[in-house]
Structures are given as C-alpha cells and as structure tokens.
Amino acid sequence: MDQVSVAVVGAGIAGLTCARELARAEARVTVFERSRGLGGRLGTRRQGNFAFDHGAQFVTARSRPFVKYVEIAGRAGVVLPWRPRILEDDRAWDAPIEEWHVGAPGMSALVRPLARGLDVMMGVGVNELLQGQRGWEVQTDSGRAPRTFDAVAVAVPAPQALALLGPHGRTFRHIADVRMAPCWAAMVTFDAPVDVGAEVRRWTTGALSWAACDSSKPGRPVGPQAWTLHASVPWSREHLEADSQEVARLLLHEFGRSTGTPLPAPSHLAAHRWRHAYAEQALGLPCLVDEEIAAGACGDWCIAPRVEAAYESGRTLAHSLLSTVGLASPALLR
Amino acid sequence: MDQVSVAVVGAGIAGLTCARELARAEARVTVFERSRGLGGRLGTRRQGNFAFDHGAQFVTARSRPFVKYVEIAGRAGVVLPWRPRILEDDRAWDAPIEEWHVGAPGMSALVRPLARGLDVMMGVGVNELLQGQRGWEVQTDSGRAPRTFDAVAVAVPAPQALALLGPHGRTFRHIADVRMAPCWAAMVTFDAPVDVGAEVRRWTTGALSWAACDSSKPGRPVGPQAWTLHASVPWSREHLEADSQEVARLLLHEFGRSTGTPLPAPSHLAAHRWRHAYAEQALGLPCLVDEEIAAGACGDWCIAPRVEAAYESGRTLAHSLLSTVGLASPALLR
C-alpha cells in the first residue's frame, strides 16, 4: 500500500497530537500553521529576556496517556510542577486540588516535543479544503499545496473549523453550536518587586479573572517581575475591538485596584486579544469525524476548555482517521 | 495469542458500545449489568400495553459514527424520527435545530442491537474489582466471577465508577470532580385526550423542566395518552428522598398548573427517581483510561449529558483498551 497522507490544519496541541499519532502509525503527515509559532493558545510571547504565557497558564493531567506525556516531558526538563500561592477572590487555596504543570521556559515548550520530526509548514494559512478526484486539496494563502491528501484533520478554533469543513457536509454544521468566548490578556513587567499576597489571584466577578506572576513559574529566567493578567469574558467581550494599548492600561489599573496594591510604573506593558479563547459551550463529543470523506475536526472546543481535552481530542481524531484509512493504531507498531 | 478477555460493567449505551467495539476486535467480552433491563437511562418502563421513555427522551447525531449507527438502526426499524411541536416556556420552536430520533417501540430499542451476540450477565451487580495475579477479578453480588479478565471497562454513573476504580490509582480519583444531578420522572396516562398546545413543553424555571407526550412518538402502540414529566434539577434535589407516589402527585399537579390546563384524572400515575441523571459538571475528557493497569471508565459524564456523548465515550474507551491489550481496531478486521 502507498503511504497514507494526511493534512493537519493547525499546530496547537490538538493538531500536533493528532499529527504525531498519525505519523507514529506511518502516515505521511503535513501540518499547516498560519502563525509563525507552535502551540496556539499554549503560546509564549517573548519580551526581551523573558517570555509570557499569555494563553493557557498551566496544565493538569487526569487520564493516563496525558499523565504519561507530561511525565516524559518532565524527564526531558520541558515541563515542571508549579505550586503557586493562590487567592480566589479573598479566599486562599490551601492546597490546589490537582497538580499544576507548566512548560519551561514557557508553555509552548510543552508542545515542542510533539512536533519533532513532523513536516510542519509554518506561516502557511489554510483558506479552503477541496475534495478533488485524487483526494483532499489544500488551498493556502500562498497557493494550492503541491500534493493531495487521503484525509484531513482540522485543529483550529471552532469558527475557523466551521469555515473549512462546513461546506463538506451535515456532520460539520454542528460546529456552529459551539460557542467560544474571547479573552484579553495583558502582559506586564515591573523592575521593582510587587507583592499582591499570592502568585496567583483569581476573581469570579469584575474585569479581571486571573493574574499570575509568570516569573514565579519554575524554569524562568531571572529578571524583572512579570505578570499575565486575563480579563473576564464579559469584559473581554465588551472591549473586543478596543485598542490593545488602551486595554493593557485598563487591565493594569484594574489589577492595582482589585489587589488594593499601589503598583510601580511598568517597565513593559502590552496586551493580546484571544478572539476564541474558551469553549463556553462545547460540542459534547470527543471529536467530529466524517468517516466517509475521511475528514475530521478536533480541539478543546469539542470537549471542554482544558489543555488535556485538546490533547485527547486530537488523539481520538487520529485513531478515528487511522481506522478510516486502514492503518493500525500506533500502539500496535511499537 | 490467547483471546483477550475484557469485563464491561454496565449495559447502558456507553458500556454496550464499548463492549461491541471490543467484541468486533475479537476480544472475549463479558458485560455485567445490575438491573434486569438493558439501556440504563435509555430505559423503557412498561405499563400495560404502553412503555414510557422515563429517562432519555430522544437522541441527536452529530458525528459520522453515530449518524451511521442511527441510520442502520433506522433501516432495522428500531429508530424513527420524531418531530413534535415544542413550546419552551411560552415560546414555540418553529423548527428544531437538530433532527430528533427515538427508539421504537421505546428508547431502549436503540441499544438492543448493540447487545446482539454479546455475553451479557443481567441482574448481576459488580461490587468490587480486584487486581489479581492473573488479571482482573470481578466480585459480584452473587460471588466472584468464574474467570479473570485482561482489562476492565466501567460504564456506570460517575459515583459508582469512582467506587469501583478509585482504589486503583490516581487516574480514577478525578472521577470525584464530576458532579451529577438527579431527576425525578413522573409517568402519567389519561384515558381522555389532553391538549397542552404542543407535544413537548419545556420550562427554564419552576418545578418541571420537560413534559412530553410519549404516545405522540412514532412506533408507539395506540392507546391512552401517555406523558413523561421531568422535574427540574433543583426540585429533584429538594425532593430526592421523597416518596415516589407523593412525587408523582406533585408533578402531575404542577403539569396542570404550568400548562394552565385542567387535567382529567390519570388512569396511571407513577414516578421514577434517577439519582444520577445528568452530568452537571463533566470530566472534560473523552474517557478515563489507565493504560498501565488496562482499566478505564466511560460514560456521558466524561463529556456532556448527551446520548451520543455516551456512545462516543464508550467507543473511545474501547479503542484505547484495544491498543493497550494489543488488538487491532475493528475497522481493520472488516
């Protein structure tokens, strides 16, 4: 049999996990990623010597496959446990319920091992998927990809997944049921130390939902104190189209107000808008697959807004596509 | 290689789907079911000539594997589309967003094809799972099962799954994060016809959340008009330990009040308590699996309170266990 070829759209943890599982089963996999960095919302934003985790802040691991992955990444030194002091509203968490893990030196380190050895086309956005006579054709923003694919896996936020797969049948129209919420993230550094009583502050009401001292995470370079602030969903929605410098200023002000702490002038201040940050209403399935046309979608938005859900969704889609195209699942090939 | 043997606990749609996928891959599967009927919350309660769907009321299908399953069941005549008129609070649904399917003559017909050819031990409750030297041992309420198993799949509501798997390691302790909500269901028949303006009434507040004319579903025997009434979660919680006849009377009264319709005396009136009806807070993973000990859990409570989620959870767990025990996935064996 000729080598089965699969196009994976998106190099977040869902797409890379899916791609890796397919590649382990001897499929020929090409990953297309619009941005110039791996990891999607597990991204890391460099700023001088420091890197902010401006998207996902930590991961938890519940099911053995992801536990094992975190353990292996831990042995490679790219994942470390993080045990911050936490204040939620004004209540201290004595002990976190689950162990929190972070990538080192940044969250994106968590996905990099998944990409090893994969054919990843960075900075190549996919605009359209076409069912041609010899398989799937991929229309990118730099032209038609030179080869066709036996199967496609789409691992991007729900609205983009709908745009790519919606035209290919009833199955994918259900992606429209998924509701994603935005999140404005501000990134701040202070040269003088700031004490707000804990490394993590969370709020259930108000403009901010999360503030974490990123520089308190293990494996970070020594330097200024760096904070990532996440706005609440209502606030992010209300300010969705606002100017990012203005948003950064507002969130920094809110941080001082909510913590009751006078803040020194920041040495760096910026904001990033995650237009599709969380699945507020998930699909309610592990992944979405149409076996007849060998196409599927995966992502945290299928299951729940958790990094591990993205990983498991990508893994499940890979196994579904493998049986569709007639390949053995990876465990059989070890 | 000797035939791989797997014990599946629970004969709801998650357990039966898991069992069927394992059996298709040539595993030797034994399903243990505490009650005397298949289907779990896809149950059907007989009353004279009629059968009530007192649990799940209908199914929707989004992903191709389940779409295909519903189509096959449709061709066998055990699943039919249901297009009731719907009033939610006082707002009419012009067209339901998704196609609703029901089992015929009752919801449990939907799972019966899954059980065909499987070794199902009905009326045998599992009290404990033990890791013995030669594999998993199953302690039932009628003694130790005569054989040991290479793997176990637990497909029962979260609290029972926790009791069975919790002692077997960290992975399964996360089942404790799942929060399930109860639902009191009343079953009523009237000899005189009753018109409440629609075949389905739904409410977002108050004691009732759902009332459906079960006898309006296709494939039901002609006879008296039969309604299933579901209490809301807060009401069900508040009356959790109440007497079932009293609950039935209260819900019937509420039905008349909420619809503004004078009701004739019922010819039959009963109530059933679903102690674990819905996953209010799901696990956020397709299933929970510990590959090292070849054990896993599945169910709607892993993903979302939807029948298809239970099906997909069972299917995903089967595929995980198949790679764990070194069997090819079913699609490869067709």
XYZ file of C-alpha atoms in Angstrom:
668
model
C 0.000 0.000 0.000
C 1.173 3.528 -0.757
C 1.882 5.629 2.290
C -1.313 7.264 3.509
C -1.081 11.054 3.526
C -2.916 13.345 5.931
C -3.136 17.133 6.107
C -3.453 18.561 9.602
C -4.564 22.189 9.863
C -3.324 23.944 12.999
C -0.267 23.359 15.183
C -1.808 23.781 18.613
C -1.686 20.827 20.988
C -4.735 19.158 19.376
C -3.293 19.337 15.867
C 0.207 18.307 16.876
C -1.048 15.390 18.977
C -3.225 14.237 16.106
C -0.315 14.619 13.669
C 2.080 12.756 15.909
C -0.297 9.825 16.405
C -0.848 9.622 12.652
C 2.892 9.803 11.964
C 3.601 7.075 14.529
C 1.219 4.882 12.520
C 3.377 5.540 9.432
C 1.077 8.056 7.800
C 2.761 10.841 5.864
C 1.598 13.951 7.704
C 1.842 17.621 6.756
C 0.867 20.212 9.358
C -0.187 23.678 8.180
C 0.065 26.519 10.699
C -0.937 30.072 9.921
C 1.196 31.747 12.577
C 4.941 31.654 12.998
C 4.866 29.849 16.341
C 3.802 26.437 17.559
C 1.298 25.849 20.315
C -1.683 28.058 19.536
C -3.135 29.111 22.877
C -0.233 27.278 24.512
C 1.817 30.121 23.126
C 4.689 32.002 24.635
C 5.263 35.686 23.925
C 8.906 36.742 24.097
C 9.775 40.102 25.599
C 13.497 40.739 25.915
C 14.956 38.077 28.171
C 11.505 36.997 29.361
C 8.620 35.051 27.842
C 4.995 35.429 28.908
C 2.449 32.615 28.996
C -0.269 34.836 27.642
C -2.668 31.992 26.770
C -3.002 28.736 28.757
C -1.422 29.199 32.167
C -0.858 25.633 33.302
C -1.988 22.109 32.568
C -3.480 19.344 34.670
C -3.336 15.658 33.738
C -6.069 13.154 34.511
C -6.001 10.336 32.010
C -3.025 8.010 31.753
C -1.976 8.910 28.182
C -1.582 12.593 29.072
C -0.123 11.788 32.500
C 2.492 9.744 30.666
C 3.117 12.544 28.189
C 3.628 15.066 30.987
C 5.957 12.634 32.759
C 8.077 12.139 29.630
C 8.177 15.887 29.013
C 9.117 16.299 32.674
C 12.059 13.909 32.287
C 13.163 15.963 29.263
C 13.057 19.031 31.528
C 10.462 20.946 29.495
C 7.616 20.513 31.992
C 7.840 21.360 35.685
C 5.346 21.408 38.558
C 4.148 24.839 39.660
C 2.819 25.350 43.174
C 1.854 28.994 43.491
C 0.053 30.506 46.431
C -3.481 31.199 45.219
C -6.062 33.725 46.310
C -9.501 33.328 44.768
C -11.481 36.484 45.421
C -10.286 36.826 49.011
C -10.168 33.162 49.868
C -6.791 31.380 49.939
C -6.471 27.929 48.428
C -4.588 25.894 50.969
C -3.682 23.215 48.500
C -4.598 23.070 44.833
C -6.906 20.160 44.108
C -4.817 18.970 41.178
C -1.128 19.221 40.378
C -0.376 22.124 38.056
C 2.307 21.742 35.410
C 3.915 24.428 33.271
C 6.173 24.327 30.234
C 9.721 25.575 30.766
C 10.951 28.097 29.838
C 7.411 28.804 28.540
C 4.149 26.961 27.959
C 4.941 26.364 24.294
C 7.789 24.072 25.416
C 5.007 21.637 26.247
C 4.079 21.091 22.608
C 7.506 21.264 21.005
C 8.324 17.559 21.571
C 5.123 16.658 19.701
C 6.334 18.449 16.596
C 9.713 16.719 16.495
C 10.249 15.054 13.130
C 6.924 16.262 11.734
C 6.630 18.160 8.490
C 5.220 21.469 9.770
C 4.606 24.314 7.313
C 4.851 27.414 9.493
C 3.330 30.712 8.412
C 1.053 28.970 5.929
C -2.642 29.624 6.460
C -5.224 27.273 5.004
C -8.114 29.087 3.365
C -10.058 26.252 1.808
C -10.230 22.471 1.670
C -11.400 20.917 -1.578
C -12.457 17.366 -2.347
C -10.655 16.640 -5.601
C -10.643 13.484 -7.673
C -7.420 12.236 -6.164
C -8.156 13.274 -2.596
C -8.182 16.390 -0.487
C -6.632 19.542 -1.926
C -5.435 22.296 0.379
C -5.718 25.915 -0.695
C -3.267 28.012 1.314
C -2.672 31.731 1.358
C 0.414 31.075 -0.757
C -1.357 28.905 -3.322
C -2.519 25.324 -3.711
C -0.411 22.786 -1.759
C 1.600 20.694 -4.212
C 0.124 17.345 -3.126
C -3.252 15.835 -2.342
C -4.150 14.070 0.898
C -6.100 10.935 1.756
C -7.542 12.548 4.872
C -7.745 15.927 6.601
C -7.757 16.820 10.284
C -8.758 20.347 11.233
C -7.461 21.527 14.609
C -8.275 25.222 14.809
C -10.869 27.153 16.870
C -14.490 26.247 16.135
C -15.385 29.238 13.895
C -12.418 28.610 11.595
C -13.057 24.871 11.622
C -16.638 25.559 10.559
C -15.436 27.722 7.681
C -13.111 24.968 6.422
C -15.321 21.908 6.983
C -18.865 23.329 6.913
C -19.071 23.047 3.114
C -18.284 19.312 3.356
C -21.498 18.013 4.778
C -24.027 17.825 7.511
C -21.675 16.417 10.146
C -19.659 19.588 10.368
C -22.537 22.007 10.508
C -22.827 21.120 14.193
C -19.662 23.087 14.841
C -21.963 26.104 14.675
C -23.455 25.004 18.028
C -20.128 25.627 19.738
C -19.854 28.991 21.455
C -16.397 30.396 22.067
C -15.588 33.320 24.314
C -12.790 35.872 23.961
C -10.074 36.786 26.439
C -7.934 39.893 26.559
C -4.534 39.171 28.117
C -2.234 41.891 29.430
C 1.479 41.298 29.916
C 3.276 43.484 32.430
C 6.763 43.644 33.888
C 7.893 45.639 36.903
C 11.502 46.371 37.771
C 10.561 46.850 41.407
C 9.044 43.840 43.225
C 5.277 43.845 43.726
C 3.518 41.882 46.469
C -0.181 41.151 45.968
C -0.311 38.405 48.589
C -0.019 35.435 46.261
C 1.491 34.352 42.965
C -1.982 33.748 41.554
C -5.037 35.919 42.089
C -8.410 34.845 40.705
C -11.709 36.682 40.684
C -15.195 35.379 39.996
C -16.582 38.871 39.282
C -15.221 42.070 37.821
C -12.956 42.953 34.930
C -10.149 40.526 35.764
C -10.459 36.759 36.065
C -6.814 35.822 36.563
C -3.486 37.381 37.414
C -0.368 35.264 37.654
C 3.219 36.109 38.339
C 4.691 34.357 35.323
C 8.188 34.945 36.669
C 7.252 32.847 39.738
C 6.922 29.814 37.499
C 9.814 27.368 37.570
C 12.390 27.398 34.800
C 12.007 31.117 34.041
C 14.990 33.419 33.589
C 15.878 35.673 36.494
C 14.911 39.275 35.789
C 12.064 41.690 36.324
C 8.792 40.537 37.839
C 6.406 39.584 35.065
C 2.624 39.233 35.303
C -0.009 37.940 32.913
C -3.483 39.368 33.542
C -6.579 37.806 31.982
C -9.745 39.816 31.617
C -13.091 38.189 32.370
C -15.248 37.001 29.472
C -17.850 39.813 29.809
C -15.139 42.458 29.974
C -13.248 40.942 27.042
C -16.428 40.824 25.008
C -17.273 44.417 25.813
C -13.785 45.610 24.831
C -13.318 43.152 21.971
C -12.468 45.747 19.326
C -10.689 48.184 21.646
C -7.117 49.324 21.076
C -4.625 46.906 22.627
C -2.525 49.612 24.347
C -5.664 51.061 25.880
C -6.765 47.579 27.018
C -3.355 46.970 28.568
C -3.604 50.237 30.525
C -7.132 49.488 31.731
C -6.255 45.975 32.894
C -3.144 47.160 34.706
C -5.220 49.787 36.507
C -7.786 47.129 37.395
C -5.000 44.893 38.736
C -3.903 47.607 41.176
C -7.498 48.318 42.186
C -8.550 44.649 42.634
C -5.499 43.764 44.692
C -5.544 47.011 46.653
C -1.850 47.371 45.892
C -0.146 50.557 44.657
C 1.783 49.448 41.585
C 5.050 50.936 40.344
C 5.222 52.089 36.725
C 5.581 49.032 34.487
C 8.773 48.564 32.515
C 6.795 46.742 29.810
C 3.078 46.710 29.075
C 1.254 45.058 26.194
C -1.981 43.222 25.508
C -3.022 40.309 23.324
C -6.557 39.553 22.202
C -7.579 35.882 22.108
C -10.681 36.110 19.986
C -11.510 32.431 20.604
C -10.041 31.699 23.999
C -12.520 29.353 25.693
C -15.271 26.998 24.674
C -18.173 28.402 26.690
C -20.472 25.819 25.099
C -18.559 22.775 23.881
C -19.670 20.369 21.179
C -20.161 17.483 23.578
C -18.183 14.899 21.595
C -14.524 13.802 21.700
C -14.022 14.984 18.128
C -16.122 15.312 14.997
C -15.452 12.862 12.238
C -16.986 12.002 8.895
C -15.511 8.639 8.064
C -16.980 8.621 4.573
C -14.969 11.590 3.387
C -12.024 10.950 5.753
C -12.249 14.334 7.418
C -12.482 15.417 10.996
C -12.137 18.234 13.467
C -10.623 18.258 16.926
C -9.841 20.715 19.657
C -10.617 21.604 23.234
C -13.921 23.059 21.973
C -15.165 19.539 21.294
C -14.999 18.599 24.982
C -14.068 21.291 27.491
C -11.753 24.290 27.868
C -8.784 22.309 29.145
C -5.387 21.632 27.544
C -5.734 17.923 28.224
C -9.089 17.936 26.435
C -7.361 19.317 23.332
C -4.722 16.584 23.582
C -7.319 13.839 23.994
C -9.465 15.243 21.209
C -6.505 15.216 18.811
C -5.584 11.709 19.867
C -9.116 10.423 19.401
C -9.413 12.010 15.958
C -6.121 10.414 14.890
C -7.378 6.983 15.938
C -10.681 7.529 14.108
C -8.903 8.601 10.930
C -6.463 5.715 11.208
C -9.256 3.197 11.156
C -10.934 5.118 8.341
C -7.859 4.963 6.124
C -6.954 1.442 7.203
C -3.855 1.955 9.304
C -3.086 0.201 12.562
C -3.100 2.351 15.650
C 0.321 3.418 16.936
C 0.471 1.111 19.920
C 0.487 -1.847 17.553
C 3.570 -0.626 15.778
C 5.855 -0.081 18.732
C -2.134 -15.217 21.268
C -4.922 -16.308 23.593
C -8.150 -14.426 23.144
C -8.060 -11.209 25.129
C -10.843 -11.019 27.728
C -12.500 -7.838 28.934
C -15.090 -7.216 31.638
C -17.502 -4.381 30.959
C -19.518 -3.103 33.916
C -22.837 -1.543 32.919
C -25.136 -2.156 29.956
C -26.122 1.410 29.122
C -25.227 2.743 25.712
C -21.636 3.569 26.760
C -20.972 0.068 28.101
C -22.667 -1.736 25.240
C -20.895 0.362 22.604
C -17.579 -0.272 24.307
C -18.365 -3.989 24.542
C -19.432 -4.229 20.925
C -16.278 -2.482 19.648
C -14.138 -4.800 21.755
C -16.038 -7.856 20.543
C -15.673 -6.758 16.917
C -11.930 -6.739 17.502
C -12.207 -10.369 18.628
C -11.919 -9.718 22.331
C -13.895 -12.024 24.593
C -16.250 -9.645 26.366
C -18.500 -10.158 29.382
C -20.941 -7.393 30.296
C -22.225 -7.205 33.882
C -25.474 -5.328 34.449
C -27.022 -4.863 37.868
C -30.580 -4.294 36.668
C -32.790 -6.599 34.678
C -33.024 -4.314 31.642
C -30.609 -3.009 29.036
C -30.054 0.653 28.286
C -29.582 2.357 31.631
C -31.029 5.840 31.290
C -32.122 4.845 27.776
C -34.596 2.688 29.590
C -38.192 1.950 28.823
C -40.745 1.384 31.568
C -43.598 -0.927 30.560
C -47.087 -0.144 31.756
C -49.748 -2.445 30.352
C -49.755 -2.077 26.591
C -47.621 1.060 26.776
C -43.951 1.820 27.508
C -42.680 5.121 28.862
C -39.345 6.696 27.974
C -38.761 7.801 31.527
C -35.060 8.566 31.025
C -33.514 9.941 27.819
C -36.264 11.321 25.628
C -34.630 11.428 22.212
C -31.201 11.348 20.602
C -29.401 13.643 18.185
C -26.494 12.543 15.988
C -23.579 14.766 15.037
C -20.531 12.669 14.313
C -20.470 10.200 11.446
C -20.053 7.021 13.519
C -23.230 7.718 15.484
C -25.053 9.080 12.430
C -24.268 5.781 10.746
C -25.433 3.842 13.786
C -28.742 5.708 13.854
C -29.161 5.125 10.112
C -28.559 1.392 10.467
C -30.950 1.222 13.410
C -33.416 3.218 11.326
C -33.242 0.687 8.496
C -33.892 -2.051 11.062
C -36.986 -0.093 12.115
C -35.962 0.427 15.729
C -35.200 4.149 15.401
C -37.580 6.707 13.940
C -37.521 10.484 13.576
C -39.740 12.427 15.993
C -40.933 15.904 15.087
C -43.070 17.128 17.977
C -44.452 20.639 18.296
C -42.383 22.259 21.053
C -43.192 25.076 23.461
C -40.292 26.316 25.571
C -41.676 28.427 28.398
C -44.217 30.202 26.194
C -42.118 30.410 23.048
C -42.799 27.977 20.180
C -39.906 26.356 18.385
C -40.708 26.696 14.710
C -38.228 24.066 13.694
C -35.982 22.040 15.948
C -32.320 22.847 15.327
C -31.362 19.195 15.075
C -33.222 16.093 13.997
C -34.592 14.173 16.977
C -34.635 10.384 16.877
C -36.428 7.983 19.199
C -36.234 4.251 19.694
C -39.334 2.273 18.682
C -41.340 0.982 20.403
C -39.286 2.572 23.221
C -35.916 4.241 23.713
C -34.280 1.029 24.877
C -34.775 -0.336 21.334
C -31.909 1.944 20.431
C -29.370 -0.053 22.412
C -30.677 -3.564 21.801
C -28.801 -4.057 18.503
C -25.553 -3.252 20.310
C -26.057 -6.163 22.678
C -26.689 -8.728 19.966
C -24.296 -11.651 20.308
C -22.672 -10.240 23.427
C -22.336 -12.189 26.640
C -24.436 -10.024 28.973
C -24.955 -11.091 32.585
C -28.223 -9.408 33.533
C -29.161 -8.823 37.148
C -25.555 -9.189 38.281
C -24.201 -6.189 40.151
C -20.458 -5.667 40.427
C -19.354 -4.669 43.909
C -15.592 -4.684 43.590
C -12.814 -5.002 41.038
C -9.613 -6.650 42.176
C -6.205 -6.785 40.557
C -5.228 -10.430 40.947
C -2.122 -12.197 39.787
C -3.736 -13.468 36.614
C -5.654 -10.288 35.788
C -8.769 -8.500 36.902
C -11.154 -10.310 39.215
C -14.778 -9.269 39.411
C -16.646 -9.511 42.708
C -20.375 -9.579 42.017
C -23.309 -9.622 44.384
C -23.617 -13.326 43.635
C -19.955 -14.150 44.244
C -16.651 -13.951 42.429
C -16.956 -14.223 38.612
C -15.523 -17.585 37.498
C -12.874 -16.096 35.199
C -10.289 -13.305 35.251
C -10.016 -10.514 32.670
C -7.140 -8.821 30.875
C -8.878 -5.456 31.025
C -11.902 -3.777 32.611
C -14.189 -1.062 31.309
C -16.516 0.623 33.782
C -19.585 2.242 32.233
C -21.796 3.289 35.132
C -22.624 6.733 36.600
C -19.645 8.631 37.992
C -20.191 7.915 41.723
C -20.377 4.146 41.140
C -17.425 4.292 38.748
C -15.420 6.064 41.440
C -16.291 3.366 43.969
C -15.103 0.610 41.608
C -11.996 2.275 40.139
C -10.973 4.809 42.793
C -8.930 2.221 44.724
C -6.889 1.520 41.574
C -4.841 4.653 41.325
C -4.561 8.341 40.911
C -6.084 8.477 37.430
C -9.510 7.491 38.641
C -9.635 9.823 41.617
C -10.539 12.567 39.151
C -13.966 10.998 38.782
C -14.692 12.746 42.070
C -14.637 16.072 40.182
C -17.701 15.042 38.204
C -20.967 16.383 39.577
C -24.140 14.536 38.682
C -27.635 15.866 39.200
C -30.806 13.895 39.937
C -34.071 13.897 38.028
C -37.487 12.764 39.229
C -39.595 11.474 36.318
C -43.355 11.062 36.512
C -45.253 8.785 34.138
C -48.911 9.544 33.544
C -51.624 8.179 31.284
C -55.009 9.741 30.584
C -57.925 7.922 29.000
C -59.367 11.249 27.809
C -57.245 13.305 25.401
C -55.370 16.279 26.876
C -54.277 19.283 24.808
C -51.492 21.424 26.258
C -50.698 23.158 22.980
C -47.747 21.015 21.947
C -46.352 17.505 22.228
C -43.354 18.832 24.147
C -43.385 21.525 26.808
C -40.133 22.759 28.304
C -39.530 25.194 31.129
C -36.363 27.020 32.166
C -37.668 27.786 35.667
C -40.027 26.103 38.117
C -40.589 22.536 39.246
C -40.841 20.959 35.790
C -38.205 21.063 33.079
C -39.798 18.794 30.486
C -43.152 17.239 29.634
C -43.528 15.077 26.562
C -46.433 13.167 25.158
C -44.677 9.821 24.836
C -47.647 8.431 22.946
C -47.048 11.071 20.238
C -43.756 9.414 19.426
C -43.711 7.243 16.310
C -43.915 3.485 16.610
C -45.920 3.550 19.860
C -48.971 1.363 20.373
C -52.355 3.032 20.023
C -53.955 3.529 23.411
C -54.322 6.077 26.153
C -52.384 9.330 26.030
C -49.125 8.917 27.925
C -46.891 11.671 29.280
C -43.447 11.666 30.829
C -42.771 14.640 33.104
C -39.251 15.525 34.220
C -38.711 17.646 37.294
C -36.041 20.337 37.261
C -32.703 19.654 38.937
C -33.326 21.941 41.953
C -36.783 20.430 42.524
C -35.436 16.889 42.127
C -32.658 17.621 44.572
C -35.045 19.101 47.108
C -37.387 16.092 46.878
C -34.646 13.497 46.431
C -35.722 11.272 49.300
C -39.465 11.908 48.994
C -41.992 9.131 48.487
C -42.416 8.300 44.804
C -46.234 8.318 44.845
C -46.191 11.729 46.510
C -43.679 12.998 43.925
C -45.851 11.692 41.095
C -48.878 13.548 42.505
C -46.921 16.794 42.948
C -45.506 16.699 39.422
C -48.891 15.951 37.885
C -50.373 18.899 39.759
C -47.500 21.087 38.550
C -48.117 19.917 34.976
C -51.701 21.152 35.096
C -50.657 24.414 36.713
C -47.719 25.161 34.361
C -49.728 24.440 31.241
C -52.875 26.159 32.516
C -54.830 23.088 31.515
C -57.429 21.305 33.664
C -56.344 17.675 33.615
C -58.644 14.642 33.830
C -57.905 12.057 36.493
C -54.959 9.929 35.344
C -55.529 6.261 34.587
C -51.930 5.529 35.640
C -49.512 7.565 37.707
C -46.038 6.616 38.897
C -42.632 8.210 39.432
C -39.055 7.086 38.994
C -36.045 8.668 40.656
C -32.891 8.962 38.556
C -30.354 9.617 41.256
C -27.617 10.299 38.678
C -29.471 11.660 35.676
C -27.224 14.371 34.225
C -23.579 15.336 34.341
C -23.865 18.913 35.608
C -20.080 19.151 35.654
C -18.478 16.678 33.253
C -14.957 15.289 33.476
C -13.762 17.101 30.360
C -12.169 14.076 28.675
C -13.496 11.503 26.165
C -12.987 8.717 28.685
C -10.635 7.967 31.533
C -8.041 5.312 30.961
C -5.074 3.920 32.806
C -3.180 2.002 30.169
C -0.765 0.528 32.675
C -3.400 -1.439 34.510
C -5.672 -1.847 31.449
C -8.655 -0.220 33.096
C -10.908 2.594 32.075
C -14.177 4.377 32.611
C -16.608 5.791 30.103
C -19.999 7.433 30.047
C -21.784 10.619 29.132
C -20.410 12.104 32.351
C -16.949 12.180 30.772
C -18.059 14.618 28.076
C -21.593 16.012 28.222
C -25.137 14.948 29.125
C -25.991 13.624 25.660
C -26.697 10.073 24.491
C -24.232 10.456 21.626
C -21.558 11.513 24.111
C -22.077 8.220 25.971
C -21.777 6.312 22.677
C -18.602 8.162 21.683
C -17.113 7.780 25.151
C -17.660 4.017 25.043
C -16.203 3.803 21.560
C -13.132 5.814 22.513
C -12.516 3.716 25.610
C -12.751 0.524 23.539
C -10.136 1.828 21.111
C -7.855 2.863 23.967
C -8.138 -0.538 25.629
C -7.616 -2.280 22.283
C -4.269 -0.601 21.789
C -3.412 -1.290 25.426
C -4.008 -5.007 25.102
C -2.549 -5.161 21.581
C -5.620 -5.788 19.444
C -6.284 -4.164 16.097
C -9.191 -1.741 15.982
C -12.400 -3.123 14.476
C -12.218 -1.247 11.186
C -9.105 -3.230 10.311
C -10.886 -6.521 10.703
C -13.857 -5.891 8.461
